Amino acid sequence: MEVPKLLRAWVLAVMALGESQPTLPNHHVLPNHRVSSETGAIFVHELERELFQDAFLTGHEDDGAAPITFQAHLQDHPDLPRWLRYIQRDPHQPGYLYGCPMATEVGTHTIEVLAYNRHTYETAAQHLVITIFPAPGGEPPYQGEFLVGNRNVEELLPAAMRDIFLQATAGVWERDDLHVINVTSTLDRGGRVPLPIEGRKEGVYVKVGSRGAFSSCLAAATSPQSRFRCSLGQQPLASCYDTFAPHFTIRWCNLTLLQVWPSPTALGPVWGSGVLEEGGDFQPPTEVPPQDLLPGYLVTLLVPLAVAALLCLLLGHLMCCRREGVQKRDLETSDIQLVHHTTIHGDTEELRHMARSRDVPRPLSTLPMFNIRTGQRINPMPGPPDGACVPLLPQ
Ligand SMILES: *[C@@H]1O[C@H](CO)[C@@H](O)[C@H](O)[C@H]1NC(C)=O
Ligand SMILES: *[C@@H]1O[C@H](CO)[C@@H](O)[C@H](O)[C@H]1NC(C)=O
């Protein structure tokens, strides 16, 4: 009885202590942020430092310079979904969530973002609700992947930089519907972290898609002659002016051109957002016309029944009419028993008689008082008339 009381008192004391001296730093919750994106196109969300900076309501002097780090994961899961990546180069720079959602990612993904102020240890949480819609036209059939040697992945993620890149791409691939499909750091493809020398960058792959065919310039850069020159360490055949320079250093030998055929799965059912539109009522699917189930029912029921009846008849016939010894059927049961009895009795008598008349000695084991272990035999048959002299336990 004493222990629970003590425990209760202790818990109350600890709670009172906690109320008077809050030891946990402040935790702020930001309103949800909703974004939407299409499949087959790069999705980029910038984790702005300023937004979380405002949430940390402290009167810290060097407010703008406080280092902030982020942690992002799928709600109720420990990690990000497979298609989404996170990068932040430095606590003084924004973080980015980026990736290319595919048809399997259509739907809503809720990402929990947690920001830490590394000076005050305050935290701020925000829910990022990403809705992925299927691209109306499906996947672009023509895709080219450029390796930019003088950039890090986060430099190509801001929309402004992607636009500059697309303008440069339009110079060599004369199309106006170019869009960025994917951005990947070379580190994610087995590349090496560059030496910490000024100006050295990891390198980044940028995949650009279009509905129109590749220009002759791009085709020439991936021709067998160009590949041969690349294998010799030379630049590929240049049939056009490199409009990427000097912003982007394209490694022309690593250019990949891809022609994607529309997959038959694109013709499947159209995915909605999963949310009923405003004012729209749920329309249940139209009624299925009633089908005539009687033939199926009859076949399922009658065929096994008929087979069972046939088998019954066959078995009955075999049991009743085809039995052996039918002619003796009129013999009464008691007569049969009597015949059996007399036969057994006669046979036994005959056997006994035969056993008595044979002149070989009886087997030892059939004689009484036979010691199984020693084989010693005390034959009581010709024994003395006084049976009391026979030892009960033979030595
Ligand atoms: C985008 O790039 C990432 C990293 O290389 C890769 O895992 C993913 O499959 C790519 N997605 C598409 C649609 O190309
Ligand atoms: C670029 O291509 C060359 C061969 O053409 C290859 O050796 C090199 O590893 C590639 N670089 C990257 C970063 O993929």
Coordinates of C-alpha atoms and ligand atoms in Angstrom, one line a residue:
M1 CA 0.0 0.0 0.0
E2 CA 2.9 2.3 0.7
V3 CA 4.7 2.0 -2.6
P4 CA 2.0 3.4 -4.9
K5 CA 1.5 6.4 -2.5
L6 CA 5.2 7.2 -2.6
L7 CA 5.3 6.8 -6.4
R8 CA 2.3 9.1 -6.7
A9 CA 3.9 11.7 -4.5
W10 CA 7.1 11.5 -6.5
V11 CA 5.3 11.8 -9.8
L12 CA 3.4 14.9 -8.6
A13 CA 6.7 16.4 -7.3
V14 CA 8.4 15.8 -10.7
M15 CA 5.4 17.3 -12.5
A16 CA 5.4 20.4 -10.3
L17 CA 9.2 20.8 -10.9
G18 CA 8.6 20.5 -14.6
E19 CA 5.9 23.2 -14.6
S20 CA 8.0 25.7 -12.7
Q21 CA 11.2 25.1 -14.7
P22 CA 10.5 24.2 -18.3
T23 CA 13.7 22.6 -19.5
L24 CA 12.5 21.7 -23.1
P25 CA 13.2 24.4 -25.7
N26 CA 10.2 25.9 -27.4
H27 CA 8.6 24.0 -30.2
H28 CA 6.6 25.8 -32.8
V29 CA 4.1 24.4 -35.2
L30 CA 3.7 26.1 -38.6
P31 CA 0.4 25.9 -40.6
N32 CA 0.3 23.1 -43.2
H33 CA 1.7 24.0 -46.6
R34 CA 0.0 22.5 -49.7
V35 CA 1.8 22.0 -53.0
S36 CA 0.9 20.0 -56.1
S37 CA 3.0 18.6 -59.0
E38 CA 2.7 16.5 -62.1
T39 CA 4.3 13.2 -62.8
G40 CA 7.3 13.1 -65.1
A41 CA 8.5 16.5 -64.1
I42 CA 11.0 17.7 -61.4
F43 CA 9.4 18.6 -58.1
V44 CA 11.3 21.1 -56.0
H45 CA 10.4 22.5 -52.7
E46 CA 12.7 25.0 -51.0
L47 CA 12.8 24.9 -47.2
E48 CA 13.1 28.7 -46.7
R49 CA 15.2 29.7 -43.8
E50 CA 13.3 32.9 -43.4
L51 CA 10.0 31.1 -42.8
F52 CA 11.3 29.1 -40.0
Q53 CA 13.4 32.0 -38.7
D54 CA 10.2 33.9 -38.1
A55 CA 8.8 31.0 -36.2
F56 CA 11.7 31.1 -33.7
L57 CA 10.4 34.0 -31.6
T58 CA 13.5 34.7 -29.7
G59 CA 15.2 38.0 -29.3
H60 CA 18.5 36.6 -30.5
E61 CA 20.8 39.3 -31.8
D62 CA 22.3 37.6 -34.9
D63 CA 18.9 36.5 -36.0
G64 CA 19.5 36.2 -39.7
A65 CA 22.7 34.3 -39.2
A66 CA 21.4 31.5 -36.9
P67 CA 22.3 28.2 -38.4
I68 CA 19.2 26.1 -39.2
T69 CA 19.1 22.5 -40.1
F70 CA 16.2 20.5 -41.3
Q71 CA 14.9 17.0 -41.0
A72 CA 12.2 15.7 -43.3
H73 CA 10.4 12.4 -43.4
L74 CA 7.1 10.9 -44.6
Q75 CA 4.4 11.2 -42.0
D76 CA 4.4 8.1 -39.7
H77 CA 7.5 6.8 -41.4
P78 CA 11.1 7.2 -40.5
D79 CA 12.3 8.3 -43.9
L80 CA 11.4 10.2 -47.1
P81 CA 9.5 8.4 -49.9
R82 CA 11.8 6.8 -52.4
W83 CA 11.2 9.4 -55.1
L84 CA 12.0 12.4 -52.9
R85 CA 15.5 13.5 -51.9
Y86 CA 16.7 16.1 -49.5
I87 CA 19.8 18.3 -49.7
Q88 CA 21.1 21.2 -47.7
R89 CA 24.7 22.2 -48.4
D90 CA 25.2 24.3 -45.3
P91 CA 23.1 25.4 -42.2
H92 CA 23.2 28.9 -43.6
Q93 CA 21.6 27.9 -46.9
P94 CA 18.1 26.7 -47.6
G95 CA 17.3 23.1 -47.8
Y96 CA 15.6 21.4 -50.8
L97 CA 13.3 18.5 -51.2
Y98 CA 13.3 17.4 -54.8
G99 CA 12.6 14.4 -56.9
C100 CA 10.7 13.2 -60.0
P101 CA 7.4 11.5 -59.1
M102 CA 6.2 8.8 -61.5
A103 CA 2.8 7.2 -62.1
T104 CA 3.1 5.1 -59.0
E105 CA 3.4 8.3 -56.8
V106 CA 0.1 9.7 -57.9
G107 CA -1.8 10.8 -54.8
T108 CA -1.1 12.8 -51.7
H109 CA 2.1 12.6 -49.7
T110 CA 2.4 14.3 -46.3
I111 CA 5.9 15.2 -45.4
E112 CA 6.9 16.3 -41.9
V113 CA 9.6 18.9 -41.9
L114 CA 11.3 19.7 -38.6
A115 CA 13.7 22.8 -38.4
Y116 CA 16.3 23.2 -35.7
N117 CA 17.8 26.4 -34.7
R118 CA 21.3 25.4 -33.9
H119 CA 21.9 28.4 -31.6
T120 CA 18.8 28.2 -29.3
Y121 CA 17.8 24.6 -29.9
E122 CA 14.3 25.7 -30.7
T123 CA 12.4 23.6 -33.2
A124 CA 9.6 24.3 -35.7
A125 CA 7.5 21.8 -37.5
Q126 CA 5.6 22.1 -40.7
H127 CA 3.5 19.6 -42.6
L128 CA 4.1 19.7 -46.3
V129 CA 1.2 18.1 -48.3
I130 CA 2.3 17.2 -51.8
T131 CA -0.4 16.2 -54.3
I132 CA 0.8 14.5 -57.4
F133 CA -1.4 14.6 -60.5
P134 CA -0.8 12.4 -63.6
A135 CA 0.7 14.5 -66.4
P136 CA -2.1 15.0 -69.0
G137 CA 0.1 14.0 -72.0
G138 CA 2.0 11.2 -70.3
E139 CA 5.8 10.8 -70.4
P140 CA 7.6 12.9 -72.9
P141 CA 9.0 10.5 -75.5
Y142 CA 12.3 12.3 -76.1
Q143 CA 14.6 12.6 -73.2
G144 CA 18.1 13.9 -73.1
E145 CA 20.4 13.8 -70.0
F146 CA 23.1 16.4 -69.7
L147 CA 26.0 16.2 -67.3
V148 CA 26.9 19.7 -66.0
G149 CA 30.4 19.5 -64.7
N150 CA 30.7 22.8 -62.9
R151 CA 27.6 22.8 -60.7
N152 CA 26.4 21.2 -57.5
V153 CA 22.9 19.7 -57.5
E154 CA 21.3 22.4 -55.3
E155 CA 22.5 25.1 -57.7
L156 CA 20.2 23.7 -60.4
L157 CA 17.2 23.3 -58.2
P158 CA 15.9 26.9 -58.0
A159 CA 13.3 27.6 -60.7
A160 CA 15.3 30.6 -62.0
M161 CA 18.4 28.5 -62.6
R162 CA 16.4 25.7 -64.3
D163 CA 14.9 28.3 -66.6
I164 CA 18.3 29.6 -67.6
F165 CA 19.4 26.0 -68.2
L166 CA 16.3 25.3 -70.4
Q167 CA 17.1 28.4 -72.4
A168 CA 20.6 27.2 -73.0
T169 CA 19.2 23.8 -74.0
A170 CA 16.8 25.3 -76.5
G171 CA 19.9 26.6 -78.3
V172 CA 21.0 23.1 -79.2
W173 CA 17.6 21.4 -79.2
E174 CA 15.3 23.8 -81.1
R175 CA 12.1 23.1 -79.2
D176 CA 9.8 25.3 -77.2
D177 CA 8.3 22.6 -75.0
L178 CA 11.4 21.6 -73.1
H179 CA 11.1 20.9 -69.4
V180 CA 13.3 19.4 -66.7
I181 CA 12.4 15.9 -65.8
N182 CA 15.0 15.0 -63.2
V183 CA 18.0 16.5 -61.5
T184 CA 20.5 14.1 -59.9
S185 CA 23.8 14.6 -58.2
T186 CA 26.7 12.6 -59.6
L187 CA 27.2 11.4 -56.0
D188 CA 23.9 9.5 -56.3
R189 CA 25.3 7.7 -59.4
G190 CA 28.6 6.6 -57.8
G191 CA 30.5 9.8 -58.4
R192 CA 33.2 11.0 -56.0
V193 CA 33.2 13.9 -53.7
P194 CA 35.5 16.5 -55.3
L195 CA 38.6 17.7 -53.6
P196 CA 38.0 20.8 -51.5
I197 CA 39.7 23.1 -54.1
E198 CA 38.0 26.3 -55.0
G199 CA 35.7 26.0 -57.9
R200 CA 35.5 22.2 -57.9
K201 CA 31.9 20.9 -58.0
E202 CA 30.3 17.5 -57.7
G203 CA 28.6 17.7 -61.1
V204 CA 24.9 17.2 -61.7
Y205 CA 22.8 15.3 -64.3
V206 CA 19.9 17.2 -65.7
K207 CA 17.3 15.3 -67.7
V208 CA 15.3 17.3 -70.2
G209 CA 12.2 16.1 -72.0
S210 CA 10.3 17.1 -75.1
R211 CA 7.6 15.8 -77.5
G212 CA 9.8 16.7 -80.5
A213 CA 12.7 14.7 -81.9
F214 CA 16.3 15.4 -81.1
S215 CA 18.1 18.1 -83.1
S216 CA 20.8 17.0 -85.5
C217 CA 23.3 18.7 -83.2
L218 CA 22.4 16.4 -80.3
A219 CA 22.3 13.4 -82.6
A220 CA 25.8 14.2 -83.8
A221 CA 27.1 14.4 -80.3
T222 CA 26.0 10.8 -79.6
S223 CA 26.9 9.4 -83.0
P224 CA 29.4 6.5 -83.2
Q225 CA 32.1 8.8 -84.6
S226 CA 31.7 11.1 -81.6
R227 CA 31.8 8.2 -79.2
F228 CA 35.0 7.0 -80.8
R229 CA 36.5 10.4 -80.4
C230 CA 35.4 10.4 -76.7
S231 CA 37.1 7.0 -76.2
L232 CA 40.3 8.7 -77.4
G233 CA 39.9 11.5 -74.9
Q234 CA 38.8 14.1 -77.5
Q235 CA 35.8 16.3 -77.8
P236 CA 32.9 14.9 -79.8
L237 CA 32.1 16.3 -83.3
A238 CA 30.7 19.8 -82.8
S239 CA 28.1 20.7 -85.4
C240 CA 26.6 23.6 -83.5
Y241 CA 27.5 26.3 -81.1
D242 CA 27.6 25.4 -77.4
T243 CA 25.0 27.7 -76.0
F244 CA 25.6 26.4 -72.5
A245 CA 28.9 28.1 -72.1
P246 CA 30.1 29.9 -70.0
H247 CA 27.4 29.2 -67.3
F248 CA 27.3 25.5 -67.6
T249 CA 30.1 23.2 -68.6
I250 CA 28.5 20.3 -70.4
R251 CA 30.4 17.1 -70.5
W252 CA 29.4 16.2 -74.1
C253 CA 30.9 12.8 -73.9
N254 CA 28.4 11.9 -71.2
L255 CA 25.3 13.0 -73.1
T256 CA 22.6 10.4 -73.1
L257 CA 19.6 10.5 -75.5
L258 CA 16.7 8.4 -74.6
Q259 CA 13.6 7.6 -76.6
V260 CA 10.7 6.4 -74.4
W261 CA 7.7 4.7 -75.9
P262 CA 4.5 5.4 -74.2
S263 CA 3.8 2.6 -71.9
P264 CA 0.5 0.8 -72.3
T265 CA -0.2 1.4 -68.6
A266 CA -0.8 5.0 -69.5
L267 CA -4.1 4.0 -71.0
G268 CA -5.4 2.6 -67.7
P269 CA -8.0 4.3 -65.5
V270 CA -7.5 8.0 -64.9
W271 CA -6.5 8.8 -61.3
G272 CA -8.3 11.5 -59.4
S273 CA -6.8 13.6 -56.6
G274 CA -8.6 11.4 -54.1
V275 CA -10.7 14.3 -53.0
L276 CA -14.3 14.9 -54.0
E277 CA -14.7 18.1 -56.0
E278 CA -16.6 21.0 -54.4
G279 CA -20.4 20.6 -54.6
G280 CA -20.1 17.3 -56.5
D281 CA -22.1 14.4 -55.2
F282 CA -20.8 10.9 -55.1
Q283 CA -22.2 9.0 -58.1
P284 CA -22.2 5.3 -57.5
P285 CA -21.4 3.2 -60.5
T286 CA -24.4 2.4 -62.7
E287 CA -26.3 -0.8 -61.9
V288 CA -25.1 -4.0 -63.4
P289 CA -28.0 -5.6 -65.5
P290 CA -29.3 -8.6 -63.7
Q291 CA -27.8 -11.8 -65.1
D292 CA -29.6 -15.1 -65.5
L293 CA -27.9 -17.3 -63.0
L294 CA -30.3 -20.3 -63.3
P295 CA -28.3 -22.3 -65.9
G296 CA -25.1 -22.0 -63.9
Y297 CA -26.9 -22.9 -60.7
L298 CA -28.5 -26.0 -62.3
V299 CA -25.2 -27.2 -63.8
T300 CA -23.4 -26.7 -60.5
L301 CA -26.0 -28.6 -58.6
L302 CA -27.4 -31.2 -60.9
V303 CA -24.3 -32.7 -62.5
P304 CA -22.7 -33.7 -59.1
L305 CA -26.1 -35.0 -58.0
A306 CA -26.5 -37.1 -61.1
V307 CA -23.0 -38.6 -60.7
A308 CA -23.7 -39.4 -57.1
A309 CA -27.0 -41.1 -57.9
L310 CA -25.3 -43.2 -60.7
L311 CA -22.6 -44.3 -58.3
C312 CA -25.2 -45.2 -55.7
L313 CA -27.1 -47.3 -58.1
L314 CA -23.9 -49.1 -59.3
L315 CA -22.8 -49.8 -55.8
G316 CA -26.2 -51.1 -54.8
H317 CA -26.3 -53.4 -57.8
L318 CA -22.9 -54.8 -57.0
M319 CA -23.7 -55.3 -53.3
C320 CA -27.1 -57.0 -53.7
C321 CA -27.2 -58.9 -57.0
R322 CA -23.6 -59.7 -57.8
R323 CA -22.5 -61.3 -54.5
E324 CA -20.8 -64.7 -54.4
G325 CA -22.7 -67.6 -52.9
V326 CA -26.1 -66.2 -53.7
Q327 CA -27.5 -69.7 -54.0
K328 CA -26.8 -70.3 -50.2
R329 CA -28.8 -67.3 -49.3
D330 CA -31.7 -69.5 -48.1
L331 CA -29.5 -71.2 -45.5
E332 CA -30.5 -70.0 -42.0
T333 CA -27.9 -68.1 -40.0
S334 CA -28.2 -70.5 -37.0
D335 CA -27.4 -73.4 -39.3
I336 CA -24.3 -71.7 -40.5
Q337 CA -23.2 -71.1 -36.9
L338 CA -23.9 -74.7 -36.0
V339 CA -21.9 -76.0 -38.9
H340 CA -19.0 -73.7 -37.9
H341 CA -19.1 -74.9 -34.3
T342 CA -19.1 -78.6 -35.1
T343 CA -16.2 -78.2 -37.6
I344 CA -14.1 -76.3 -35.1
H345 CA -14.8 -78.9 -32.4
G346 CA -14.0 -81.8 -34.6
D347 CA -10.7 -80.2 -35.8
T348 CA -9.6 -79.6 -32.2
E349 CA -10.3 -83.2 -31.2
E350 CA -8.4 -84.5 -34.1
L351 CA -5.4 -82.2 -33.3
R352 CA -5.4 -83.4 -29.7
H353 CA -5.5 -86.9 -30.7
M354 CA -2.5 -86.5 -33.1
A355 CA -0.5 -84.7 -30.4
R356 CA -1.1 -87.4 -27.9
S357 CA 0.0 -90.2 -30.2
R358 CA 3.3 -88.7 -31.4
D359 CA 6.4 -90.2 -29.7
V360 CA 8.7 -87.1 -29.7
P361 CA 9.0 -85.4 -26.2
R362 CA 6.9 -82.4 -25.6
P363 CA 8.7 -79.0 -26.1
L364 CA 10.3 -77.8 -22.9
S365 CA 8.4 -74.6 -22.8
T366 CA 5.1 -76.5 -22.7
L367 CA 6.0 -78.3 -19.5
P368 CA 5.2 -76.9 -16.1
M369 CA 8.0 -75.8 -13.7
F370 CA 10.4 -75.0 -16.4
N371 CA 13.1 -72.4 -15.4
I372 CA 13.5 -70.1 -18.3
R373 CA 16.9 -68.8 -17.3
T374 CA 18.7 -72.0 -16.3
G375 CA 16.8 -74.4 -18.4
Q376 CA 16.5 -76.7 -15.3
R377 CA 13.5 -78.8 -15.3
I378 CA 11.5 -80.2 -12.5
N379 CA 9.1 -82.5 -14.0
P380 CA 6.1 -82.7 -11.7
M381 CA 4.4 -85.4 -13.7
P382 CA 6.4 -88.4 -12.5
G383 CA 7.2 -86.5 -9.3
P384 CA 6.8 -87.7 -5.7
P385 CA 3.4 -87.9 -4.3
D386 CA 4.2 -85.2 -1.8
G387 CA 4.2 -82.1 -3.8
A388 CA 5.4 -80.1 -0.7
C389 CA 9.0 -81.4 -1.2
V390 CA 9.3 -79.6 -4.6
P391 CA 11.3 -76.4 -4.1
L392 CA 9.2 -73.4 -5.1
L393 CA 12.3 -71.5 -6.3
P394 CA 14.7 -73.7 -8.3
Q395 CA 18.4 -73.0 -7.6
Ligands
LIG1 C1 15.5 10.7 -60.9 O1 16.8 10.6 -60.4 C2 16.9 9.7 -59.3 C3 18.3 9.7 -58.9 O2 19.2 9.3 -59.8 C4 16.5 8.3 -59.8 O3 16.6 7.4 -58.7 C5 15.1 8.3 -60.3 O4 14.8 7.1 -60.8 C6 15.0 9.3 -61.4 N1 13.6 9.4 -61.8 C7 13.3 9.4 -63.1 C8 11.8 9.5 -63.4 O5 14.1 9.4 -64.0
LIG2 C1 31.5 10.3 -68.5 O1 31.8 9.4 -69.6 C2 33.0 8.8 -69.5 C3 33.1 7.9 -70.7 O2 32.7 8.5 -71.9 C4 33.1 7.9 -68.3 O3 34.4 7.4 -68.2 C5 32.9 8.8 -67.1 O4 32.9 8.0 -65.9 C6 31.6 9.6 -67.2 N1 31.5 10.5 -66.1 C7 30.5 10.5 -65.3 C8 30.6 11.4 -64.2 O5 29.6 9.7 -65.4

